[in-house]
mmCIF file of C-alpha atoms and ligand atoms in Angstrom:
data_model
loop_
_atom_site.group_PDB
_atom_site.id
_atom_site.type_symbol
_atom_site.label_atom_id
_atom_site.label_comp_id
_atom_site.label_asym_id
_atom_site.label_seq_id
_atom_site.Cartn_x
_atom_site.Cartn_y
_atom_site.Cartn_z
ATOM 1 C CA UNK A 1 124.840 97.912 93.471
ATOM 2 C CA UNK A 2 124.553 99.406 90.019
ATOM 3 C CA UNK A 3 122.219 101.783 90.499
ATOM 4 C CA UNK A 4 123.134 104.506 87.256
ATOM 5 C CA UNK A 5 120.845 103.750 84.360
ATOM 6 C CA UNK A 6 122.534 106.861 81.748
ATOM 7 C CA UNK A 7 124.779 109.533 83.490
ATOM 8 C CA UNK A 8 122.987 111.486 85.364
ATOM 9 C CA UNK A 9 120.140 108.827 85.515
ATOM 10 C CA UNK A 10 119.458 106.619 88.505
ATOM 11 C CA UNK A 11 117.672 104.414 90.492
ATOM 12 C CA UNK A 12 116.138 105.685 93.690
ATOM 13 C CA UNK A 13 113.560 103.622 94.405
ATOM 14 C CA UNK A 14 112.978 100.942 97.655
ATOM 15 C CA UNK A 15 113.564 96.942 97.435
ATOM 16 C CA UNK A 16 110.937 95.585 99.189
ATOM 17 C CA UNK A 17 112.497 91.675 99.819
ATOM 18 C CA UNK A 18 110.430 90.497 102.563
ATOM 19 C CA UNK A 19 106.587 91.841 101.033
ATOM 20 C CA UNK A 20 104.431 88.117 100.354
ATOM 21 C CA UNK A 21 101.230 89.812 99.596
ATOM 22 C CA UNK A 22 100.329 92.566 97.664
ATOM 23 C CA UNK A 23 97.086 92.995 97.644
ATOM 24 C CA UNK A 24 96.677 89.800 97.159
ATOM 25 C CA UNK A 25 99.095 88.785 94.349
ATOM 26 C CA UNK A 26 101.310 86.527 95.671
ATOM 27 C CA UNK A 27 104.691 87.991 95.897
ATOM 28 C CA UNK A 28 106.735 85.077 96.567
ATOM 29 C CA UNK A 29 110.023 86.256 95.076
ATOM 30 C CA UNK A 30 109.482 90.136 96.891
ATOM 31 C CA UNK A 31 108.552 93.732 95.181
ATOM 32 C CA UNK A 32 110.532 96.858 94.054
ATOM 33 C CA UNK A 33 108.801 100.229 93.558
ATOM 34 C CA UNK A 34 111.256 101.841 91.012
ATOM 35 C CA UNK A 35 111.792 105.562 90.856
ATOM 36 C CA UNK A 36 114.123 107.422 89.025
ATOM 37 C CA UNK A 37 116.254 110.952 89.526
ATOM 38 C CA UNK A 38 117.037 112.613 85.884
ATOM 39 C CA UNK A 39 119.689 115.024 86.711
ATOM 40 C CA UNK A 40 120.049 118.185 84.106
ATOM 41 C CA UNK A 41 119.639 121.945 84.103
ATOM 42 C CA UNK A 42 116.506 121.026 86.010
ATOM 43 C CA UNK A 43 116.035 117.698 88.114
ATOM 44 C CA UNK A 44 113.417 115.633 88.247
ATOM 45 C CA UNK A 45 112.146 112.483 90.223
ATOM 46 C CA UNK A 46 110.722 110.265 87.993
ATOM 47 C CA UNK A 47 107.390 108.372 90.632
ATOM 48 C CA UNK A 48 108.200 107.669 94.191
ATOM 49 C CA UNK A 49 107.517 104.282 96.431
ATOM 50 C CA UNK A 50 104.800 103.202 98.650
ATOM 51 C CA UNK A 51 104.025 104.940 101.875
ATOM 52 C CA UNK A 52 105.839 103.513 104.586
ATOM 53 C CA UNK A 53 109.212 103.837 102.290
ATOM 54 C CA UNK A 54 109.020 107.886 101.714
ATOM 55 C CA UNK A 55 112.026 108.146 103.884
ATOM 56 C CA UNK A 56 114.300 105.733 101.778
ATOM 57 C CA UNK A 57 113.499 107.617 98.796
ATOM 58 C CA UNK A 58 114.590 110.863 99.736
ATOM 59 C CA UNK A 59 118.126 109.348 101.400
ATOM 60 C CA UNK A 60 118.330 108.013 98.124
ATOM 61 C CA UNK A 61 117.931 110.961 96.692
ATOM 62 C CA UNK A 62 119.993 112.999 99.008
ATOM 63 C CA UNK A 63 122.854 111.398 98.098
ATOM 64 C CA UNK A 64 122.405 112.591 94.533
ATOM 65 C CA UNK A 65 121.362 116.305 95.088
ATOM 66 C CA UNK A 66 120.116 118.851 97.398
ATOM 67 C CA UNK A 67 116.267 118.161 97.822
ATOM 68 C CA UNK A 68 115.779 121.737 97.268
ATOM 69 C CA UNK A 69 117.133 121.213 93.778
ATOM 70 C CA UNK A 70 114.726 118.859 92.559
ATOM 71 C CA UNK A 71 112.181 120.958 90.341
ATOM 72 C CA UNK A 72 109.603 118.466 88.910
ATOM 73 C CA UNK A 73 108.453 114.967 90.217
ATOM 74 C CA UNK A 74 106.727 112.953 87.325
ATOM 75 C CA UNK A 75 103.525 110.933 88.966
ATOM 76 C CA UNK A 76 103.162 108.385 86.473
ATOM 77 C CA UNK A 77 100.776 106.464 88.145
ATOM 78 C CA UNK A 78 97.983 107.530 90.965
ATOM 79 C CA UNK A 79 98.007 103.865 92.484
ATOM 80 C CA UNK A 80 99.442 103.663 96.121
ATOM 81 C CA UNK A 81 102.477 101.789 95.346
ATOM 82 C CA UNK A 82 104.221 104.208 92.913
ATOM 83 C CA UNK A 83 102.182 107.668 94.575
ATOM 84 C CA UNK A 84 101.496 106.643 98.352
ATOM 85 C CA UNK A 85 104.721 108.610 99.455
ATOM 86 C CA UNK A 86 103.850 111.923 97.734
ATOM 87 C CA UNK A 87 102.736 113.487 100.689
ATOM 88 C CA UNK A 88 105.846 113.259 102.697
ATOM 89 C CA UNK A 89 108.156 114.032 99.131
ATOM 90 C CA UNK A 90 105.897 116.756 98.118
ATOM 91 C CA UNK A 91 107.008 118.031 101.549
ATOM 92 C CA UNK A 92 110.582 117.536 101.718
ATOM 93 C CA UNK A 93 110.627 118.904 97.708
ATOM 94 C CA UNK A 94 110.056 122.500 98.427
ATOM 95 C CA UNK A 95 110.430 123.656 94.866
ATOM 96 C CA UNK A 96 109.068 120.461 93.275
ATOM 97 C CA UNK A 97 106.528 120.659 90.997
ATOM 98 C CA UNK A 98 103.960 117.397 90.282
ATOM 99 C CA UNK A 99 103.649 116.657 86.799
ATOM 100 C CA UNK A 100 101.542 114.368 85.545
ATOM 101 C CA UNK A 101 97.823 114.144 83.579
ATOM 102 C CA UNK A 102 94.562 115.488 84.565
ATOM 103 C CA UNK A 103 92.817 112.425 85.640
ATOM 104 C CA UNK A 104 96.092 111.686 87.852
ATOM 105 C CA UNK A 105 95.439 115.350 89.248
ATOM 106 C CA UNK A 106 92.172 114.551 90.204
ATOM 107 C CA UNK A 107 92.636 110.809 91.489
ATOM 108 C CA UNK A 108 95.606 111.869 93.711
ATOM 109 C CA UNK A 109 93.427 114.909 94.818
ATOM 110 C CA UNK A 110 90.898 111.921 96.467
ATOM 111 C CA UNK A 111 93.749 110.640 97.889
ATOM 112 C CA UNK A 112 95.595 112.773 99.735
ATOM 113 C CA UNK A 113 95.231 116.753 100.462
ATOM 114 C CA UNK A 114 97.009 118.133 97.166
ATOM 115 C CA UNK A 115 95.520 121.463 97.865
ATOM 116 C CA UNK A 116 99.264 122.902 98.710
ATOM 117 C CA UNK A 117 100.827 121.164 95.909
ATOM 118 C CA UNK A 118 102.089 122.812 92.746
ATOM 119 C CA UNK A 119 100.800 120.991 89.869
ATOM 120 C CA UNK A 120 101.481 121.031 86.222
ATOM 121 C CA UNK A 121 99.129 118.806 83.852
ATOM 122 C CA UNK A 122 100.244 117.264 80.678
ATOM 123 C CA UNK A 123 98.478 116.159 77.462
ATOM 124 C CA UNK A 124 99.638 113.111 75.493
ATOM 125 C CA UNK A 125 102.301 113.778 73.167
ATOM 126 C CA UNK A 126 103.252 116.817 75.495
ATOM 127 C CA UNK A 127 106.679 117.854 76.548
ATOM 128 C CA UNK A 128 108.936 118.977 79.214
ATOM 129 C CA UNK A 129 112.441 120.542 78.738
ATOM 130 C CA UNK A 130 115.320 119.725 81.382
ATOM 131 C CA UNK A 131 117.984 121.349 79.482
ATOM 132 C CA UNK A 132 120.415 118.273 77.731
ATOM 133 C CA UNK A 133 117.293 116.340 77.828
ATOM 134 C CA UNK A 134 113.402 116.100 77.570
ATOM 135 C CA UNK A 135 110.408 114.201 78.909
ATOM 136 C CA UNK A 136 108.011 113.300 76.630
ATOM 137 C CA UNK A 137 104.575 111.741 78.166
ATOM 138 C CA UNK A 138 102.769 109.316 76.619
ATOM 139 C CA UNK A 139 99.202 108.498 77.892
ATOM 140 C CA UNK A 140 98.306 105.097 78.535
ATOM 141 C CA UNK A 141 95.234 104.671 79.733
ATOM 142 C CA UNK A 142 93.878 101.909 81.437
ATOM 143 C CA UNK A 143 97.152 100.296 81.875
ATOM 144 C CA UNK A 144 96.233 99.603 84.211
ATOM 145 C CA UNK A 145 94.864 102.571 85.278
ATOM 146 C CA UNK A 146 92.610 105.437 83.705
ATOM 147 C CA UNK A 147 95.773 107.749 84.412
ATOM 148 C CA UNK A 148 98.343 106.260 83.999
ATOM 149 C CA UNK A 149 100.791 107.392 81.520
ATOM 150 C CA UNK A 150 104.817 106.348 80.145
ATOM 151 C CA UNK A 151 107.627 109.059 80.341
ATOM 152 C CA UNK A 152 109.992 108.821 77.572
ATOM 153 C CA UNK A 153 113.376 110.659 76.787
ATOM 154 C CA UNK A 154 114.023 110.448 73.657
ATOM 155 C CA UNK A 155 117.405 112.013 73.759
ATOM 156 C CA UNK A 156 118.723 108.801 75.733
ATOM 157 C CA UNK A 157 116.408 105.736 74.222
ATOM 158 C CA UNK A 158 114.597 105.237 77.610
ATOM 159 C CA UNK A 159 111.430 105.058 78.665
ATOM 160 C CA UNK A 160 110.035 105.144 81.967
ATOM 161 C CA UNK A 161 106.733 102.535 81.048
ATOM 162 C CA UNK A 162 105.723 102.431 85.014
ATOM 163 C CA UNK A 163 103.838 99.239 85.592
ATOM 164 C CA UNK A 164 103.958 98.060 81.793
ATOM 165 C CA UNK A 165 106.690 95.319 81.274
ATOM 166 C CA UNK A 166 107.385 94.836 85.123
ATOM 167 C CA UNK A 167 107.694 92.412 87.611
ATOM 168 C CA UNK A 168 107.235 91.606 90.990
ATOM 169 C CA UNK A 169 110.846 89.894 91.816
ATOM 170 C CA UNK A 170 113.177 91.391 94.525
ATOM 171 C CA UNK A 171 116.564 91.364 93.816
ATOM 172 C CA UNK A 172 120.143 93.298 94.687
ATOM 173 C CA UNK A 173 120.834 93.727 90.731
ATOM 174 C CA UNK A 174 118.802 96.407 88.689
ATOM 175 C CA UNK A 175 119.419 95.260 85.199
ATOM 176 C CA UNK A 176 118.245 92.249 83.223
ATOM 177 C CA UNK A 177 120.969 91.186 82.029
ATOM 178 C CA UNK A 178 122.079 90.429 85.503
ATOM 179 C CA UNK A 179 119.320 87.963 86.981
ATOM 180 C CA UNK A 180 118.172 84.618 86.021
ATOM 181 C CA UNK A 181 116.154 85.444 83.280
ATOM 182 C CA UNK A 182 113.937 82.378 83.320
ATOM 183 C CA UNK A 183 112.904 83.440 86.945
ATOM 184 C CA UNK A 184 112.226 87.085 85.715
ATOM 185 C CA UNK A 185 110.178 85.857 82.809
ATOM 186 C CA UNK A 186 107.948 84.195 85.276
ATOM 187 C CA UNK A 187 107.501 86.880 87.315
ATOM 188 C CA UNK A 188 106.631 88.921 84.198
ATOM 189 C CA UNK A 189 104.352 86.490 82.827
ATOM 190 C CA UNK A 190 102.293 86.636 86.371
ATOM 191 C CA UNK A 191 102.663 90.646 86.387
ATOM 192 C CA UNK A 192 100.811 90.373 83.360
ATOM 193 C CA UNK A 193 98.248 87.475 84.587
ATOM 194 C CA UNK A 194 97.626 89.033 87.494
ATOM 195 C CA UNK A 195 97.293 92.737 86.999
ATOM 196 C CA UNK A 196 97.508 93.778 82.952
ATOM 197 C CA UNK A 197 95.319 90.719 81.361
ATOM 198 C CA UNK A 198 91.453 92.573 81.707
ATOM 199 C CA UNK A 199 93.247 95.335 79.996
ATOM 200 C CA UNK A 200 94.788 93.678 76.819
ATOM 201 C CA UNK A 201 92.886 95.346 74.283
ATOM 202 C CA UNK A 202 93.797 98.852 75.981
ATOM 203 C CA UNK A 203 97.290 97.988 76.144
ATOM 204 C CA UNK A 204 98.199 96.307 72.621
ATOM 205 C CA UNK A 205 96.478 99.895 71.005
ATOM 206 C CA UNK A 206 99.457 101.449 73.778
ATOM 207 C CA UNK A 207 101.784 99.689 72.571
ATOM 208 C CA UNK A 208 101.268 100.287 68.924
ATOM 209 C CA UNK A 209 101.591 103.854 70.050
ATOM 210 C CA UNK A 210 105.067 103.301 71.386
ATOM 211 C CA UNK A 211 105.860 100.798 68.931
ATOM 212 C CA UNK A 212 106.847 104.258 66.918
ATOM 213 C CA UNK A 213 109.340 105.185 69.576
ATOM 214 C CA UNK A 214 113.232 104.558 69.466
ATOM 215 C CA UNK A 215 113.604 102.694 72.504
ATOM 216 C CA UNK A 216 116.738 101.018 74.022
ATOM 217 C CA UNK A 217 116.155 101.026 77.731
ATOM 218 C CA UNK A 218 112.217 100.192 79.124
ATOM 219 C CA UNK A 219 112.645 101.494 83.203
ATOM 220 C CA UNK A 220 109.817 99.651 84.669
ATOM 221 C CA UNK A 221 108.603 100.543 87.812
ATOM 222 C CA UNK A 222 108.620 96.939 89.160
ATOM 223 C CA UNK A 223 111.675 94.540 89.211
ATOM 224 C CA UNK A 224 114.373 94.603 86.951
ATOM 225 C CA UNK A 225 115.017 97.434 84.338
ATOM 226 C CA UNK A 226 115.062 96.101 80.389
ATOM 227 C CA UNK A 227 118.270 96.696 78.358
ATOM 228 C CA UNK A 228 119.326 93.617 76.929
ATOM 229 C CA UNK A 229 116.483 91.569 76.508
ATOM 230 C CA UNK A 230 113.416 93.962 75.018
ATOM 231 C CA UNK A 231 112.756 91.811 72.428
ATOM 232 C CA UNK A 232 112.190 88.536 75.063
ATOM 233 C CA UNK A 233 109.706 91.076 77.034
ATOM 234 C CA UNK A 234 108.045 92.784 73.992
ATOM 235 C CA UNK A 235 107.490 89.530 71.938
ATOM 236 C CA UNK A 236 106.098 87.591 75.395
ATOM 237 C CA UNK A 237 103.653 91.278 75.627
ATOM 238 C CA UNK A 238 102.470 90.132 71.924
ATOM 239 C CA UNK A 239 101.347 86.961 72.931
ATOM 240 C CA UNK A 240 100.077 87.729 76.222
ATOM 241 C CA UNK A 241 97.730 90.370 74.823
ATOM 242 C CA UNK A 242 95.901 88.082 73.186
ATOM 243 C CA UNK A 243 95.758 85.441 76.134
ATOM 244 C CA UNK A 244 97.574 83.369 73.105
ATOM 245 C CA UNK A 245 97.094 79.639 73.939
ATOM 246 C CA UNK A 246 99.367 76.793 73.754
ATOM 247 C CA UNK A 247 98.780 72.664 73.362
ATOM 248 C CA UNK A 248 98.134 73.052 77.583
ATOM 249 C CA UNK A 249 95.358 71.544 79.152
ATOM 250 C CA UNK A 250 94.825 72.739 82.613
ATOM 251 C CA UNK A 251 92.347 70.229 85.334
ATOM 252 C CA UNK A 252 91.873 72.511 88.326
ATOM 253 C CA UNK A 253 89.606 71.389 91.221
ATOM 254 C CA UNK A 254 88.725 70.819 94.929
ATOM 255 C CA UNK A 255 87.766 67.926 96.530
ATOM 256 C CA UNK A 256 86.153 66.833 99.869
ATOM 257 C CA UNK A 257 86.624 63.448 100.537
ATOM 258 C CA UNK A 258 88.148 62.610 96.592
ATOM 259 C CA UNK A 259 85.154 61.643 94.372
ATOM 260 C CA UNK A 260 86.007 64.950 92.416
ATOM 261 C CA UNK A 261 89.624 64.362 92.975
ATOM 262 C CA UNK A 262 89.056 60.722 91.177
ATOM 263 C CA UNK A 263 87.278 62.595 88.687
ATOM 264 C CA UNK A 264 90.397 65.176 87.802
ATOM 265 C CA UNK A 265 92.918 62.414 87.640
ATOM 266 C CA UNK A 266 90.636 60.704 84.943
ATOM 267 C CA UNK A 267 90.509 63.557 83.230
ATOM 268 C CA UNK A 268 94.525 64.521 83.084
ATOM 269 C CA UNK A 269 94.937 60.708 82.408
ATOM 270 C CA UNK A 270 92.540 61.056 79.393
ATOM 271 C CA UNK A 271 94.220 64.570 77.976
ATOM 272 C CA UNK A 272 97.545 63.019 78.885
ATOM 273 C CA UNK A 273 98.326 62.979 74.626
ATOM 274 C CA UNK A 274 101.765 63.272 72.755
ATOM 275 C CA UNK A 275 102.173 66.949 72.219
ATOM 276 C CA UNK A 276 99.750 68.371 75.347
ATOM 277 C CA UNK A 277 100.972 69.357 78.480
ATOM 278 C CA UNK A 278 98.611 68.918 81.089
ATOM 279 C CA UNK A 279 98.777 70.102 84.365
ATOM 280 C CA UNK A 280 96.159 69.130 86.836
ATOM 281 C CA UNK A 281 96.278 72.101 89.821
ATOM 282 C CA UNK A 282 94.189 71.595 93.292
ATOM 283 C CA UNK A 283 93.024 75.221 94.077
ATOM 284 C CA UNK A 284 93.826 75.048 98.046
ATOM 285 C CA UNK A 285 97.691 73.972 97.366
ATOM 286 C CA UNK A 286 97.703 76.353 94.664
ATOM 287 C CA UNK A 287 96.919 80.133 94.881
ATOM 288 C CA UNK A 288 95.287 82.651 92.924
ATOM 289 C CA UNK A 289 97.988 84.050 91.307
ATOM 290 C CA UNK A 290 99.783 80.799 90.474
ATOM 291 C CA UNK A 291 96.367 79.797 88.740
ATOM 292 C CA UNK A 292 95.373 82.529 87.108
ATOM 293 C CA UNK A 293 99.432 82.296 85.566
ATOM 294 C CA UNK A 294 98.951 78.984 84.480
ATOM 295 C CA UNK A 295 95.597 80.125 82.623
ATOM 296 C CA UNK A 296 96.832 82.696 80.446
ATOM 297 C CA UNK A 297 98.687 80.399 77.691
ATOM 298 C CA UNK A 298 96.496 77.584 78.359
ATOM 299 C CA UNK A 299 94.153 76.953 75.774
ATOM 300 C CA UNK A 300 91.661 74.375 77.628
ATOM 301 C CA UNK A 301 90.761 74.208 81.611
ATOM 302 C CA UNK A 302 88.666 71.755 83.469
ATOM 303 C CA UNK A 303 87.054 72.946 86.346
ATOM 304 C CA UNK A 304 85.901 70.696 89.074
ATOM 305 C CA UNK A 305 84.336 71.007 92.718
ATOM 306 C CA UNK A 306 82.561 68.630 95.364
ATOM 307 C CA UNK A 307 79.413 69.843 95.864
ATOM 308 C CA UNK A 308 79.124 71.952 99.275
ATOM 309 C CA UNK A 309 76.369 73.678 101.189
ATOM 310 C CA UNK A 310 74.586 73.239 97.794
ATOM 311 C CA UNK A 311 77.191 75.049 95.799
ATOM 312 C CA UNK A 312 80.434 74.654 95.061
ATOM 313 C CA UNK A 313 83.852 74.945 97.410
ATOM 314 C CA UNK A 314 85.040 78.126 98.578
ATOM 315 C CA UNK A 315 88.104 78.250 97.239
ATOM 316 C CA UNK A 316 87.036 77.235 93.756
ATOM 317 C CA UNK A 317 83.867 80.033 93.940
ATOM 318 C CA UNK A 318 87.593 82.550 94.650
ATOM 319 C CA UNK A 319 88.954 81.089 91.639
ATOM 320 C CA UNK A 320 85.930 81.966 89.308
ATOM 321 C CA UNK A 321 85.014 85.277 90.542
ATOM 322 C CA UNK A 322 88.770 86.458 89.892
ATOM 323 C CA UNK A 323 88.346 85.309 86.239
ATOM 324 C CA UNK A 324 85.427 87.024 86.144
ATOM 325 C CA UNK A 325 87.696 89.952 86.280
ATOM 326 C CA UNK A 326 90.918 88.870 85.070
ATOM 327 C CA UNK A 327 88.466 88.115 81.803
ATOM 328 C CA UNK A 328 91.096 85.880 80.158
ATOM 329 C CA UNK A 329 89.781 85.347 76.930
ATOM 330 C CA UNK A 330 89.528 82.324 74.021
ATOM 331 C CA UNK A 331 89.677 79.564 76.177
ATOM 332 C CA UNK A 332 87.505 76.446 75.721
ATOM 333 C CA UNK A 333 86.286 73.814 78.833
ATOM 334 C CA UNK A 334 83.651 72.465 80.565
ATOM 335 C CA UNK A 335 82.544 71.383 84.574
ATOM 336 C CA UNK A 336 82.456 68.775 86.848
ATOM 337 C CA UNK A 337 81.976 67.382 89.906
ATOM 338 C CA UNK A 338 80.290 65.139 92.413
ATOM 339 C CA UNK A 339 77.667 66.220 95.448
ATOM 340 C CA UNK A 340 75.405 64.051 97.357
ATOM 341 C CA UNK A 341 71.466 64.626 97.283
ATOM 342 C CA UNK A 342 70.993 67.505 95.353
ATOM 343 C CA UNK A 343 72.536 69.897 92.525
ATOM 344 C CA UNK A 344 75.099 71.741 93.153
ATOM 345 C CA UNK A 345 78.927 72.649 92.036
ATOM 346 C CA UNK A 346 78.704 71.051 89.131
ATOM 347 C CA UNK A 347 76.134 73.402 87.543
ATOM 348 C CA UNK A 348 77.188 76.592 89.218
ATOM 349 C CA UNK A 349 80.618 76.186 87.562
ATOM 350 C CA UNK A 350 79.062 75.321 84.232
ATOM 351 C CA UNK A 351 77.344 78.623 84.717
ATOM 352 C CA UNK A 352 80.307 80.761 85.880
ATOM 353 C CA UNK A 353 81.916 79.272 82.484
ATOM 354 C CA UNK A 354 79.142 80.714 80.110
ATOM 355 C CA UNK A 355 79.208 84.004 82.016
ATOM 356 C CA UNK A 356 83.147 84.359 81.152
ATOM 357 C CA UNK A 357 82.477 84.085 77.750
ATOM 358 C CA UNK A 358 84.322 80.878 77.528
ATOM 359 C CA UNK A 359 82.969 78.141 74.734
ATOM 360 C CA UNK A 360 81.791 75.431 76.966
ATOM 361 C CA UNK A 361 82.463 71.835 75.181
ATOM 362 C CA UNK A 362 80.076 69.859 76.770
ATOM 363 C CA UNK A 363 77.175 69.602 79.857
ATOM 364 C CA UNK A 364 78.812 69.036 83.037
ATOM 365 C CA UNK A 365 80.028 65.891 84.203
ATOM 366 C CA UNK A 366 78.577 64.714 87.748
ATOM 367 C CA UNK A 367 79.163 62.250 90.064
ATOM 368 C CA UNK A 368 76.650 60.948 93.015
ATOM 369 C CA UNK A 369 78.900 60.531 96.408
ATOM 370 C CA UNK A 370 81.675 58.626 94.333
ATOM 371 C CA UNK A 371 82.327 58.439 90.263
ATOM 372 C CA UNK A 372 81.376 54.952 89.342
ATOM 373 C CA UNK A 373 83.791 53.598 86.376
ATOM 374 C CA UNK A 374 81.382 54.571 83.710
ATOM 375 C CA UNK A 375 81.673 57.988 84.823
ATOM 376 C CA UNK A 376 85.463 58.095 85.292
ATOM 377 C CA UNK A 377 85.075 57.308 81.384
ATOM 378 C CA UNK A 378 82.904 59.896 80.777
ATOM 379 C CA UNK A 379 86.132 61.681 82.429
ATOM 380 C CA UNK A 380 88.849 59.924 80.631
ATOM 381 C CA UNK A 381 87.237 60.691 77.288
ATOM 382 C CA UNK A 382 86.310 64.295 78.245
ATOM 383 C CA UNK A 383 89.698 64.687 79.179
ATOM 384 C CA UNK A 384 90.834 63.336 75.567
ATOM 385 C CA UNK A 385 88.919 66.070 74.156
ATOM 386 C CA UNK A 386 90.386 68.945 76.109
ATOM 387 C CA UNK A 387 93.727 68.192 74.658
ATOM 388 C CA UNK A 388 92.511 67.921 70.966
ATOM 389 C CA UNK A 389 91.148 70.949 71.270
ATOM 390 C CA UNK A 390 93.957 72.426 73.327
ATOM 391 C CA UNK A 391 95.646 71.463 70.040
ATOM 392 C CA UNK A 392 93.197 72.944 67.281
ATOM 393 C CA UNK A 393 93.283 76.065 69.379
ATOM 394 C CA UNK A 394 97.271 76.216 69.617
ATOM 395 C CA UNK A 395 97.695 75.653 65.783
ATOM 396 C CA UNK A 396 95.160 78.535 64.558
HETATM 397 FE FE1 LIG P 1 102.706 99.678 90.448
HETATM 398 FE FE2 LIG P 1 99.428 100.120 89.095
HETATM 399 O O1 LIG P 1 100.634 99.717 90.509
#
């Protein structure tokens, strides 16, 4: 496995082949926690790994240098997948000073007993010389925690971008030109949709700030390192940051006895027209991760559920709760669903769409027990409306 990014700059992280649940993110291709060692007159470890893998990280570092020679540990992000092993790492590196921003110091102090750690607090734009190379720190608040920062090595045109541009994918390859790019981009999109989407505006400001840097390699904290396809991932981020819609219609539903299912299929039928991609998603046969990824670049979405216990079905509730947090913007849609003897799911979904700030295109479509032919016609008409709206939004 090639681990060298530049001469004396190496990957020393951990490949987590079997992880499938990353705080509810469905990591179907596994994950990596990337850490890097920069050896110069001074030696710096950039980020660490999840708690259980501290020993593996130390083994990787030991293969390159004596642990006593590590001068700095740079903490770009306090989230435990990168900082969780810091207590073991700081204990094992007797000389090391922990370099981070002020908010990161405070966060680490909440997670761990940091009383014995030596800290060096850095501000935005500050630099630390390692000898021939310099580490320059760029604060990136809300990408995706308040204390997050990038570390840039100008002499190498190398950016350590922490979670930015990451992908949850385990592989023996470390670089973007050694893997299937379609798979990596699919995972980068899932990563953006599920982790970074709520902070699009702040991230856009950060990337504008970073745009002045001369970069020809981006070493992210998850997945492969970008050295050949930087334009691909940066241009994708430009679209994702604004949830740029494509002419794509989603019908997302759950159903008890297939009444809402019949309505969902009628909506899809109506939406199917040239120039429009349509997808039918049953929430219990998909995952929150996959659904959020699909919504990122969809223009219009219909959400449907049977009524259960005077409300929507539980997984539809989970989807809408998740979306209220992720805040996908610029979308339009409506609610539909069936009921037996009282109000329920369609009305509750309608309220959720309004709360999400989406353009709600019509009143909910409802069917009592079974959709009548007239209701199914209404579903087809509403589907066509979704498709036309999707084309309009995508053309803007
Ligand atoms: Fe990969 Fe926000 O931690």
